[in-house]
């Protein structure tokens, strides 16, 4: 029976990984996803979502904490963890007294983890890094040489995003001290178009295409140190570092003129060699635990985007256009997160006593500049709960629910305000695979 269950879970895990890898990005309708890599994901799993992504000091062998791989060393010797999560959101966009609603769904992650040796745990997973999805239309006008009024319609549209598949390891080389790493493969497409059309049929329409196919590696490292305080109290310190580096992929710019539905001339093609950089990322956090019932934590993250290059369309003194990779499009990003989790009786016999209640709040500064100005700051408040699922084989599997309200507040007049209501659902399967059963 146990071998049959293991086979089923492995097949389920592989199937979900395949589905998630082939899924199209459908997590954004935000015009702000036009800039940089798009809207960045929080990298959180099922248990983090209800605490607004709190992670660096969180350590529990019954959950997979992807944001600090040092935590993998806490997976116990009897456990196989499989985690899958998805989100459903309703977005509200407001500008100049006009409002628009849009609904989206997304696969948040697929992960699995288990212990391979004493004090050594491993994890495998797939998760989105960013999403791009928007379409906006701008109208303008000018007078032609004949003095007639001409209406210009500009359509800005984009699609794509980045994904990561990774393998992680966490090891505890000394008492209370753990280190870990996630080494991943990053891939995706950043695709944007700007189409300009005119009410005067004698004026050529233009279409500009910005296209980059990303293929590179990603490396993130973490450590945790557990400090015993007074009786029943513990403190865990966590630190993370994400390696920044240049991405070897080239960025392409195309411009074509269209008249009477026919392309006029040869499209202009420009190439920015090694167009993008990944930023260096530094994170630090602390979590306090009491009797296994209460966890409270704080995280701080700094992403050094200001030092990261991106492709720019420039012109020299002769009016010749160039597509070059340089800094200046980003600001350093700071993220502050606080969160808490409470469970009345972690090992209680009554099911309702083992429900885990969660809450959190995060604040993030923008990383991408909007026409040279700072983008919107982001506020996110979350509540959630994990409900134990009882079956005939174990009682350690949980259904995780999280409800988030996110608000993007622009710093400059005229920018779009965004509000999101999001429901995240995750299932954490926690199977006792490696227990030796005694024959009666």
Coordinates of C-alpha atoms in Angstrom, one line a residue:
X1 CA 0.0 0.0 0.0
X2 CA 2.7 2.5 0.9
X3 CA 4.7 1.8 -2.2
X4 CA 1.5 2.4 -4.3
X5 CA 1.0 5.7 -2.5
X6 CA 4.6 6.8 -3.2
X7 CA 4.2 6.0 -6.9
X8 CA 1.0 8.0 -7.1
X9 CA 2.5 11.1 -5.4
X10 CA 5.6 11.0 -7.6
X11 CA 3.3 10.8 -10.7
X12 CA 1.2 13.6 -9.4
X13 CA 4.3 15.8 -8.7
X14 CA 5.7 15.2 -12.2
X15 CA 2.4 15.9 -13.8
X16 CA 1.9 19.2 -12.0
X17 CA 5.5 20.2 -12.7
X18 CA 4.9 19.6 -16.4
X19 CA 1.6 21.5 -16.4
X20 CA 3.2 24.5 -14.5
X21 CA 6.2 24.6 -16.8
X22 CA 3.9 24.8 -19.9
X23 CA 1.3 27.2 -18.4
X24 CA 1.1 30.6 -20.0
X25 CA 1.5 33.6 -17.8
X26 CA -1.9 34.9 -16.8
X27 CA -1.2 36.7 -13.6
X28 CA -1.2 40.3 -14.6
X29 CA -3.2 43.1 -16.3
X30 CA -1.0 45.8 -14.8
X31 CA 0.4 48.6 -17.0
X32 CA 3.4 48.6 -14.6
X33 CA 4.4 45.2 -15.9
X34 CA 5.7 47.1 -18.9
X35 CA 8.8 48.1 -17.1
X36 CA 11.9 46.0 -16.1
X37 CA 11.2 42.3 -15.8
X38 CA 7.5 43.0 -15.1
X39 CA 5.7 42.5 -11.8
X40 CA 8.0 40.5 -9.5
X41 CA 6.6 37.5 -7.5
X42 CA 7.1 37.2 -3.8
X43 CA 8.6 33.7 -4.0
X44 CA 6.4 32.5 -1.1
X45 CA 4.9 29.1 -0.5
X46 CA 1.7 28.0 1.0
X47 CA 2.5 28.9 4.6
X48 CA 4.2 32.2 3.7
X49 CA 1.3 33.7 1.8
X50 CA -0.9 34.2 4.9
X51 CA 2.0 36.2 6.5
X52 CA 2.7 38.4 3.4
X53 CA 5.8 36.4 2.5
X54 CA 7.6 36.2 5.9
X55 CA 10.4 33.6 5.5
X56 CA 14.0 34.3 6.5
X57 CA 13.8 33.1 10.1
X58 CA 11.0 30.6 9.6
X59 CA 12.1 27.0 10.2
X60 CA 9.8 23.9 10.5
X61 CA 10.4 20.4 9.2
X62 CA 6.7 20.2 8.2
X63 CA 6.9 22.9 5.6
X64 CA 9.1 24.0 2.6
X65 CA 10.5 27.4 2.9
X66 CA 11.9 28.2 -0.6
X67 CA 13.0 31.8 0.4
X68 CA 15.7 30.5 2.8
X69 CA 17.1 27.1 1.7
X70 CA 19.0 26.7 5.0
X71 CA 15.5 25.6 6.4
X72 CA 15.6 22.4 4.3
X73 CA 17.9 20.8 6.9
X74 CA 15.0 20.8 9.4
X75 CA 13.0 18.2 7.3
X76 CA 12.7 15.1 9.5
X77 CA 13.8 11.6 8.4
X78 CA 10.3 10.3 8.0
X79 CA 8.9 13.0 5.8
X80 CA 8.2 13.5 2.1
X81 CA 6.8 17.0 1.4
X82 CA 4.9 17.9 -1.7
X83 CA 3.5 21.4 -2.1
X84 CA 1.3 23.0 -4.8
X85 CA -0.2 26.5 -4.8
X86 CA -2.4 28.7 -7.1
X87 CA -3.9 32.2 -6.8
X88 CA -7.0 33.9 -8.0
X89 CA -7.2 37.7 -8.0
X90 CA -9.5 40.6 -8.9
X91 CA -7.6 43.8 -9.8
X92 CA -9.1 47.3 -9.8
X93 CA -7.3 50.0 -11.8
X94 CA -8.1 53.7 -11.4
X95 CA -6.8 56.8 -13.2
X96 CA -8.4 60.2 -13.9
X97 CA -11.7 59.1 -12.4
X98 CA -12.0 56.0 -14.6
X99 CA -12.0 52.5 -13.2
X100 CA -11.4 49.1 -14.7
X101 CA -11.7 45.6 -13.1
X102 CA -9.7 42.5 -14.3
X103 CA -9.5 38.9 -13.1
X104 CA -6.5 36.7 -13.3
X105 CA -5.3 33.3 -12.2
X106 CA -1.8 31.9 -11.7
X107 CA 0.1 28.9 -10.6
X108 CA 2.3 30.0 -7.7
X109 CA 4.7 27.1 -7.3
X110 CA 5.2 23.3 -7.3
X111 CA 7.7 21.9 -4.8
X112 CA 8.8 18.7 -3.2
X113 CA 11.3 18.0 -0.4
X114 CA 12.8 15.2 1.7
X115 CA 15.8 14.3 3.8
X116 CA 18.6 12.3 2.2
X117 CA 20.9 12.0 5.2
X118 CA 21.1 13.1 8.8
X119 CA 20.9 16.9 8.9
X120 CA 20.7 17.1 5.1
X121 CA 17.5 18.0 3.3
X122 CA 16.8 18.6 -0.4
X123 CA 14.1 20.3 -2.4
X124 CA 13.0 20.5 -6.0
X125 CA 10.6 23.1 -7.4
X126 CA 9.2 25.4 -10.1
X127 CA 8.0 28.9 -9.5
X128 CA 7.3 32.2 -11.4
X129 CA 9.8 35.0 -11.0
X130 CA 7.9 37.8 -12.8
X131 CA 4.8 38.3 -15.0
X132 CA 4.0 40.6 -17.9
X133 CA 0.5 41.2 -19.2
X134 CA -1.1 44.5 -20.2
X135 CA -2.8 46.5 -23.0
X136 CA -3.3 50.2 -22.9
X137 CA -4.4 52.7 -25.5
X138 CA -3.4 56.4 -25.7
X139 CA -5.0 59.0 -27.9
X140 CA -3.4 62.2 -29.2
X141 CA -3.6 64.6 -32.0
X142 CA -1.7 67.1 -34.2
X143 CA -2.2 69.2 -37.4
X144 CA -1.0 67.9 -40.7
X145 CA 1.0 70.1 -43.1
X146 CA -2.4 70.9 -44.9
X147 CA -3.8 72.1 -41.6
X148 CA -6.2 69.2 -41.0
X149 CA -6.5 67.6 -37.6
X150 CA -4.9 64.1 -37.3
X151 CA -5.7 61.7 -34.5
X152 CA -2.9 59.4 -33.3
X153 CA -3.7 56.1 -31.6
X154 CA -1.0 54.4 -29.7
X155 CA -1.5 50.8 -28.4
X156 CA 1.0 49.5 -25.8
X157 CA 0.8 45.8 -25.3
X158 CA 3.0 43.2 -23.5
X159 CA 3.1 39.5 -22.6
X160 CA 5.5 37.1 -21.0
X161 CA 7.5 36.7 -17.7
X162 CA 10.2 34.7 -16.1
X163 CA 10.1 31.3 -14.5
X164 CA 12.6 29.3 -12.4
X165 CA 13.1 25.6 -11.9
X166 CA 15.5 24.8 -9.1
X167 CA 17.2 22.2 -6.9
X168 CA 17.9 23.1 -3.3
X169 CA 19.9 21.7 -0.4
X170 CA 20.0 22.5 3.3
X171 CA 22.7 21.2 5.7
X172 CA 23.3 21.6 9.4
X173 CA 27.1 21.2 9.9
X174 CA 26.9 22.3 13.6
X175 CA 24.3 22.4 16.3
X176 CA 21.7 25.2 15.8
X177 CA 23.5 26.3 12.6
X178 CA 22.3 25.6 9.0
X179 CA 23.4 26.6 5.5
X180 CA 21.7 26.1 2.2
X181 CA 21.5 26.9 -1.5
X182 CA 18.9 27.0 -4.4
X183 CA 20.5 26.6 -7.8
X184 CA 18.1 27.2 -10.6
X185 CA 17.6 27.6 -14.3
X186 CA 15.8 30.9 -15.2
X187 CA 13.9 31.2 -18.5
X188 CA 11.2 33.2 -20.1
X189 CA 10.3 35.9 -22.7
X190 CA 10.0 39.7 -22.3
X191 CA 7.8 40.9 -25.2
X192 CA 6.5 44.5 -25.7
X193 CA 5.0 46.3 -28.7
X194 CA 4.1 49.9 -29.4
X195 CA 1.8 50.4 -32.4
X196 CA 1.0 53.9 -33.7
X197 CA -1.9 54.5 -36.1
X198 CA -3.2 57.7 -37.7
X199 CA -6.6 58.9 -38.9
X200 CA -4.8 60.2 -42.0
X201 CA -4.4 57.2 -44.4
X202 CA -1.4 58.9 -46.1
X203 CA 0.6 58.7 -42.9
X204 CA 2.4 55.4 -42.3
X205 CA 1.5 53.4 -39.2
X206 CA 4.5 52.2 -37.2
X207 CA 5.1 49.2 -34.9
X208 CA 7.9 48.9 -32.5
X209 CA 8.8 45.5 -30.9
X210 CA 11.0 45.0 -27.9
X211 CA 11.8 41.2 -27.6
X212 CA 14.2 39.3 -25.3
X213 CA 14.4 35.6 -24.7
X214 CA 16.0 35.0 -21.3
X215 CA 18.1 31.9 -20.6
X216 CA 20.4 31.9 -17.6
X217 CA 21.2 30.5 -14.1
X218 CA 20.0 31.7 -10.7
X219 CA 21.8 31.1 -7.4
X220 CA 20.4 31.9 -3.9
X221 CA 22.1 31.1 -0.6
X222 CA 20.9 31.1 3.0
X223 CA 21.8 30.5 6.6
X224 CA 19.9 30.2 9.8
X225 CA 21.0 30.2 13.5
X226 CA 18.7 29.0 16.3
X227 CA 19.1 30.7 19.7
X228 CA 17.6 29.1 22.8
X229 CA 16.2 31.8 25.1
X230 CA 14.2 31.2 28.3
X231 CA 12.2 28.0 28.8
X232 CA 9.9 27.3 25.8
X233 CA 11.2 30.4 23.9
X234 CA 13.5 30.3 20.8
X235 CA 14.9 32.8 18.4
X236 CA 15.9 32.0 14.8
X237 CA 18.1 34.4 12.8
X238 CA 18.1 34.1 9.0
X239 CA 20.2 35.6 6.2
X240 CA 20.0 35.2 2.5
X241 CA 22.0 36.3 -0.6
X242 CA 21.0 36.2 -4.2
X243 CA 23.8 36.3 -6.7
X244 CA 23.5 39.1 -9.2
X245 CA 25.1 38.7 -12.7
X246 CA 24.9 39.7 -16.3
X247 CA 22.5 37.6 -18.5
X248 CA 24.1 36.5 -21.7
X249 CA 20.8 36.8 -23.7
X250 CA 20.6 39.6 -26.3
X251 CA 17.7 42.1 -26.4
X252 CA 16.2 43.0 -29.8
X253 CA 14.4 46.0 -31.1
X254 CA 12.4 46.1 -34.3
X255 CA 10.7 49.0 -36.0
X256 CA 8.5 48.7 -39.1
X257 CA 6.4 51.1 -41.1
X258 CA 3.0 50.0 -42.4
X259 CA 0.9 51.8 -45.2
X260 CA -2.4 50.4 -46.5
X261 CA -1.7 47.1 -44.5
X262 CA 1.6 46.6 -46.3
X263 CA 5.1 46.8 -44.7
X264 CA 7.0 49.7 -46.2
X265 CA 10.8 49.2 -46.6
X266 CA 13.0 47.0 -44.5
X267 CA 12.2 46.9 -40.8
X268 CA 14.9 48.4 -38.6
X269 CA 16.6 45.9 -36.3
X270 CA 18.9 46.8 -33.4
X271 CA 20.5 44.5 -30.8
X272 CA 21.6 45.3 -27.2
X273 CA 24.3 42.7 -26.4
X274 CA 23.8 41.0 -23.1
X275 CA 20.9 43.4 -22.4
X276 CA 19.9 42.6 -18.8
X277 CA 21.4 42.0 -15.4
X278 CA 20.0 40.1 -12.4
X279 CA 20.4 42.3 -9.2
X280 CA 22.3 41.2 -6.1
X281 CA 19.8 40.6 -3.3
X282 CA 20.4 40.6 0.4
X283 CA 17.9 39.5 3.1
X284 CA 17.9 39.3 6.8
X285 CA 15.1 38.2 9.3
X286 CA 14.3 37.1 12.8
X287 CA 11.6 34.8 14.1
X288 CA 10.6 34.2 17.7
X289 CA 8.8 31.0 18.7
X290 CA 6.9 30.1 21.8
X291 CA 6.1 26.4 22.7
X292 CA 5.6 25.6 19.0
X293 CA 2.3 27.5 19.2
X294 CA 3.3 31.0 18.3
X295 CA 5.7 32.4 15.7
X296 CA 6.3 36.1 15.1
X297 CA 8.9 37.4 12.7
X298 CA 10.3 40.3 10.7
X299 CA 12.1 40.3 7.4
X300 CA 14.1 43.0 5.5
X301 CA 15.1 42.7 1.9
X302 CA 17.4 44.9 -0.3
X303 CA 17.6 44.3 -4.0
X304 CA 20.4 46.3 -5.7
X305 CA 18.5 47.1 -8.9
X306 CA 20.3 50.5 -9.4
X307 CA 23.5 48.6 -10.4
X308 CA 21.6 46.3 -12.9
X309 CA 21.7 47.1 -16.6
X310 CA 18.8 47.0 -19.0
X311 CA 18.4 47.9 -22.7
X312 CA 17.8 51.5 -23.7
X313 CA 16.9 53.0 -27.0
X314 CA 19.1 56.1 -27.5
X315 CA 20.1 58.5 -30.3
X316 CA 23.4 60.1 -31.1
X317 CA 24.1 63.7 -32.2
X318 CA 23.3 62.7 -35.8
X319 CA 19.9 61.3 -34.9
X320 CA 21.1 57.7 -35.4
X321 CA 19.3 55.3 -33.0
X322 CA 21.2 52.7 -30.9
X323 CA 20.0 50.0 -28.6
X324 CA 22.4 49.6 -25.7
X325 CA 22.6 48.0 -22.3
X326 CA 23.2 50.5 -19.4
X327 CA 22.2 51.4 -15.9
X328 CA 19.6 54.1 -15.0
X329 CA 16.2 52.4 -15.4
X330 CA 16.0 51.1 -11.9
X331 CA 16.2 52.1 -8.2
X332 CA 17.2 49.9 -5.3
X333 CA 14.2 48.1 -3.9
X334 CA 13.5 47.7 -0.2
X335 CA 10.9 45.3 1.3
X336 CA 9.8 45.2 4.9
X337 CA 7.6 42.3 6.2
X338 CA 6.1 41.4 9.5
X339 CA 4.0 38.4 10.2
X340 CA 2.7 35.9 12.8
X341 CA 1.3 32.4 13.1
X342 CA -0.7 30.9 16.0
X343 CA -1.9 27.3 16.5
X344 CA -3.7 26.4 19.8
X345 CA -2.3 22.9 20.1
X346 CA 0.2 21.7 17.4
X347 CA -0.1 18.0 18.4
X348 CA -3.6 18.2 19.8
X349 CA -6.1 15.3 19.2
X350 CA -8.9 17.7 18.2
X351 CA -8.7 18.8 14.6
X352 CA -9.8 22.4 15.2
X353 CA -7.0 22.8 17.8
X354 CA -4.4 22.2 15.1
X355 CA -5.6 24.9 12.7
X356 CA -2.8 27.4 12.1
X357 CA -3.9 31.1 12.0
X358 CA -1.7 33.6 10.1
X359 CA -1.5 37.3 9.5
X360 CA 1.1 39.6 8.0
X361 CA 1.9 43.0 6.4
X362 CA 4.5 44.1 3.9
X363 CA 5.7 47.3 2.3
X364 CA 7.8 47.5 -0.8
X365 CA 9.5 50.4 -2.6
X366 CA 9.4 50.4 -6.4
X367 CA 12.3 49.1 -8.5
X368 CA 11.4 50.2 -12.0
X369 CA 11.3 53.9 -13.0
X370 CA 8.3 55.1 -14.9
X371 CA 9.4 57.7 -17.5
X372 CA 12.3 58.6 -15.3
X373 CA 10.2 58.9 -12.1
X374 CA 9.7 56.5 -9.2
X375 CA 7.0 53.9 -9.7
X376 CA 4.3 53.1 -7.2
X377 CA 5.0 51.8 -3.7
X378 CA 3.3 48.6 -2.8
X379 CA 1.4 47.7 0.4
X380 CA 0.1 44.2 1.1
X381 CA -2.0 42.9 4.1
X382 CA -2.7 39.2 4.5
X383 CA -4.6 36.8 6.7
X384 CA -4.7 33.0 6.3
X385 CA -5.2 29.7 7.9
X386 CA -3.9 26.1 7.5
X387 CA -6.5 23.4 8.0
X388 CA -5.4 19.8 8.8
X389 CA -6.7 17.1 6.4
X390 CA -7.3 13.8 8.2
X391 CA -6.8 10.6 6.2
X392 CA -6.2 6.9 7.0
X393 CA -2.4 7.3 6.5
X394 CA -1.4 10.4 8.4
X395 CA -2.8 13.6 9.9
X396 CA 0.0 16.0 8.8
X397 CA -1.4 17.2 5.4
X398 CA -2.7 20.8 5.3
X399 CA -5.0 22.9 3.1
X400 CA -3.6 26.4 3.2
X401 CA -5.8 29.5 2.5
X402 CA -4.6 33.1 2.3
X403 CA -6.5 36.3 1.6
X404 CA -4.5 39.3 0.5
X405 CA -5.3 43.0 -0.1
X406 CA -2.6 44.7 -2.2
X407 CA -2.4 48.4 -3.0
X408 CA 0.0 50.1 -5.4
X409 CA 0.2 53.8 -4.6
X410 CA 1.9 56.0 -7.2
X411 CA 4.1 58.9 -6.1
X412 CA 3.2 61.2 -9.1
X413 CA -0.1 62.6 -10.1
X414 CA -1.7 61.0 -13.2
X415 CA -0.2 57.5 -12.5
X416 CA -2.6 54.5 -12.2
X417 CA -3.7 53.4 -8.7
X418 CA -4.0 49.6 -8.4
X419 CA -5.9 47.5 -5.8
X420 CA -6.0 43.7 -5.7
X421 CA -8.0 41.2 -3.8
X422 CA -6.3 37.8 -4.0
X423 CA -7.1 34.3 -2.8
X424 CA -4.2 31.8 -2.6
X425 CA -4.8 28.1 -2.2
X426 CA -2.1 25.6 -1.4
X427 CA -2.0 21.9 -0.4
X428 CA 0.9 20.6 1.6
X429 CA 1.1 16.8 1.5
X430 CA 3.3 15.6 4.4
X431 CA 3.7 11.8 4.1
X432 CA 5.5 9.4 6.4
X433 CA 7.3 7.6 3.7
X434 CA 10.4 6.3 5.4
X435 CA 9.0 4.8 8.6
X436 CA 9.9 1.1 9.2
X437 CA 6.7 -0.8 9.9
X438 CA 6.7 -3.7 12.4
X439 CA 4.9 -6.9 11.4
X440 CA 2.3 -8.1 13.9

